[in-house]
GROMACS .gro file of C-alpha atoms in nm:
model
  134
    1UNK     CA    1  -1.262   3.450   2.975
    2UNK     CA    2  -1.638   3.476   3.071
    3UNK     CA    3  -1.780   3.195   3.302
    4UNK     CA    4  -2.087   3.154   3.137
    5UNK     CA    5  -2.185   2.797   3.078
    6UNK     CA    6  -2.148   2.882   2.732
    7UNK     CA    7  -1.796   2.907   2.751
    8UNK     CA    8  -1.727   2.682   3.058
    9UNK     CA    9  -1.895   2.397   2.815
   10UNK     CA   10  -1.685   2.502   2.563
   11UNK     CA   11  -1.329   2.503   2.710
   12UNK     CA   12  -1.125   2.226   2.878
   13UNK     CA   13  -1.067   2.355   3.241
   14UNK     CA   14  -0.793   2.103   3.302
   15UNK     CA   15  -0.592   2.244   3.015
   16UNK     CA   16  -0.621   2.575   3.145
   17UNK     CA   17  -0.288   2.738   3.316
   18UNK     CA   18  -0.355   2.760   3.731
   19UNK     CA   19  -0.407   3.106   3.676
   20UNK     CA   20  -0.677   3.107   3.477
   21UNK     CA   21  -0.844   2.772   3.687
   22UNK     CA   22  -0.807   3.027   3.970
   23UNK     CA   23  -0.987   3.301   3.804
   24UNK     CA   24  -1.271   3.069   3.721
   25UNK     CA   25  -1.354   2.983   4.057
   26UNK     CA   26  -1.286   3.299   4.207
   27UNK     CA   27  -1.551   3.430   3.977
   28UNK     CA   28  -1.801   3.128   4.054
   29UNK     CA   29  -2.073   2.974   3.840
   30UNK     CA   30  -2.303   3.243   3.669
   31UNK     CA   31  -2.629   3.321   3.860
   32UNK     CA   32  -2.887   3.465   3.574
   33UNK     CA   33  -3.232   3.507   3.632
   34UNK     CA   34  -3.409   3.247   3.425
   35UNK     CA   35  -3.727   3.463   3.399
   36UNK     CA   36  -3.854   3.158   3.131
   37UNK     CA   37  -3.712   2.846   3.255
   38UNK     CA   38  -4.084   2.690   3.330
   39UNK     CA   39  -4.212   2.360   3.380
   40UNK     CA   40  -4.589   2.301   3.263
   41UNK     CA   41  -4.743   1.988   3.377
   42UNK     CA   42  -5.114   1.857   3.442
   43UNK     CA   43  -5.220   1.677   3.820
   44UNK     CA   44  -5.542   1.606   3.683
   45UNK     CA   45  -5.742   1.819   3.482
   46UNK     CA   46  -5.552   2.079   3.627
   47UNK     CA   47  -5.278   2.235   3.441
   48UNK     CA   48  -4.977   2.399   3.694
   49UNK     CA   49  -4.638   2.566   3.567
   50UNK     CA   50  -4.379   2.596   3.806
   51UNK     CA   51  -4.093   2.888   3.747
   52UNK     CA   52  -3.702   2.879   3.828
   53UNK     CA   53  -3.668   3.060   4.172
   54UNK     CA   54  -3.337   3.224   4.187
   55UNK     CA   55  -3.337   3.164   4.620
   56UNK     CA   56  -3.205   2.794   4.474
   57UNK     CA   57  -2.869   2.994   4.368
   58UNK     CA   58  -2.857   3.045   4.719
   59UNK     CA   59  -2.984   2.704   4.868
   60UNK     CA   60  -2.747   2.524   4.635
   61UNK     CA   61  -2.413   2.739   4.599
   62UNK     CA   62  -2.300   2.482   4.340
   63UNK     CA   63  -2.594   2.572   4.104
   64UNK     CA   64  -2.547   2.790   3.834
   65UNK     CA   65  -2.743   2.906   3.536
   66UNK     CA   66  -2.728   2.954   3.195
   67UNK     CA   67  -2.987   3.217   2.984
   68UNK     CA   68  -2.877   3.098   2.637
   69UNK     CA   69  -3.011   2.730   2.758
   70UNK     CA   70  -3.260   2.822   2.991
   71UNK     CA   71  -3.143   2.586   3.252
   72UNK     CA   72  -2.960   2.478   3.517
   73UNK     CA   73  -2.589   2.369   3.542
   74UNK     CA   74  -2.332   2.182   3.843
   75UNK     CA   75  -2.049   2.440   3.882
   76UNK     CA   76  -1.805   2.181   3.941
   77UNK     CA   77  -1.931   1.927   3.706
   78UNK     CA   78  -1.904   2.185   3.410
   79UNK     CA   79  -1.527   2.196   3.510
   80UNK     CA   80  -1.446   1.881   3.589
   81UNK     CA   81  -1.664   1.661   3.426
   82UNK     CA   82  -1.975   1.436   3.537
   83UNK     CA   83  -2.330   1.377   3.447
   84UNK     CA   84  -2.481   1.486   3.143
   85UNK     CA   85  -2.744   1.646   3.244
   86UNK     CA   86  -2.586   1.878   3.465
   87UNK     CA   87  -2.272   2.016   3.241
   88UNK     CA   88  -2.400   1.957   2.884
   89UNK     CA   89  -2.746   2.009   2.785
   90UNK     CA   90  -2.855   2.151   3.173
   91UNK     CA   91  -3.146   2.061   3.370
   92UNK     CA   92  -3.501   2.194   3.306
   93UNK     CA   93  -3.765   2.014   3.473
   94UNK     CA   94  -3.846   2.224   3.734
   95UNK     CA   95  -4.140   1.978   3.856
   96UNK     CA   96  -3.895   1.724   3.995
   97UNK     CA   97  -3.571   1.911   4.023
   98UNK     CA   98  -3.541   1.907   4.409
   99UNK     CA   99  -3.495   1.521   4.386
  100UNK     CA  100  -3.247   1.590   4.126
  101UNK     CA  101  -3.078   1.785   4.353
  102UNK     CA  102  -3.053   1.576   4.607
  103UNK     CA  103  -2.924   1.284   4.363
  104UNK     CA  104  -2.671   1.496   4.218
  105UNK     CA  105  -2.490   1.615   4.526
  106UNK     CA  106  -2.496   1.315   4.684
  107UNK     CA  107  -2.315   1.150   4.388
  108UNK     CA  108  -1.965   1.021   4.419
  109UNK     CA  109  -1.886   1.243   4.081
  110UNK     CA  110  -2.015   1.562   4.209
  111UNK     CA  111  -1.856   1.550   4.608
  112UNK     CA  112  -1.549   1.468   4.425
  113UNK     CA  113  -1.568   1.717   4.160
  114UNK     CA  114  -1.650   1.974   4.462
  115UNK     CA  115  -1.411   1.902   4.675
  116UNK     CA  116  -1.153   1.953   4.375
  117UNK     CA  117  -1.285   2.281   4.287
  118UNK     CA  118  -1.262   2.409   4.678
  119UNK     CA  119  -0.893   2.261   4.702
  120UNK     CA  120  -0.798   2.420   4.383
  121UNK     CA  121  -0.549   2.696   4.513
  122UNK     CA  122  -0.545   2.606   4.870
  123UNK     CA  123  -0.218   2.369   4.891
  124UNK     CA  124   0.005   2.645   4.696
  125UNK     CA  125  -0.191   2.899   4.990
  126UNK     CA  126  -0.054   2.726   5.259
  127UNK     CA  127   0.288   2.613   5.123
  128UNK     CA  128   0.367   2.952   5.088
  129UNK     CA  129   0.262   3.010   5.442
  130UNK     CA  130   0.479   2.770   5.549
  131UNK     CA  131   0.798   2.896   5.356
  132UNK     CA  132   0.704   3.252   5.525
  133UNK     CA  133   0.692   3.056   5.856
  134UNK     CA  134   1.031   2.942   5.880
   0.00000   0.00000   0.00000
């Protein structure tokens, strides 16, 4: 299974077996290069366009991408569920995205839908350290 957003809108993680959750956040959210993901807008008589920079893959490291949509996507959100805008039709105003981002990770949904994604694995991890333990 690819983890483009294509298919990670597509699917229904929590249906998925634990193997193939793992393998989908092992392999992360996809990090194209959305070369025309642009924002025009005027300040004036002025017209300005402002272009996706990819250094907000690594600013962000729950950002991801999608080239079919030209926009941008919540990792965890796609897989767990959570705003519109960030795991169905993606986020492409580029003019006032950084206070986007700072709504979206500071909502309830997305720390919770983060924090499930970084557990996901872990407890079975350290179980089986313990067993191996005693």
């Amino acid at each position: 299974m690819s983890n483009s957003v294509h298919n990670l809108i597509n699917i229904t993680f929590s249906s998925l077996s634990f193997e193939q959750k793992l393998n989908i956040k092992n392999d992360g959210g996809p990090l194209p290069e959305l070369k025309d993901l642009m924002t025009k807008y005027k300040k004036g008589k002025k017209e300005y366009f402002r272009n996706c920079n990819p250094a907000l893959y690594l600013k962000n490291e729950w950002l991801c991408g999608c080239e079919i949509n030209q926009a941008l996507f919540c990792f965890p959100c796609l897989l767990f569920g959570g705003e519109t805008a960030w795991t169905k039709t993606g986020v492409t105003d580029l003019q006032h995205l950084n206070a986007k981002i700072v709504k979206h990770e500071n909502s309830f949904k997305h720390i919770h839908n983060a924090t499930n994604l970084n557990l996901l694995g872990k407890l079975i991890k350290d179980i089986k350290l313990i067993l191996v333990i005693k």
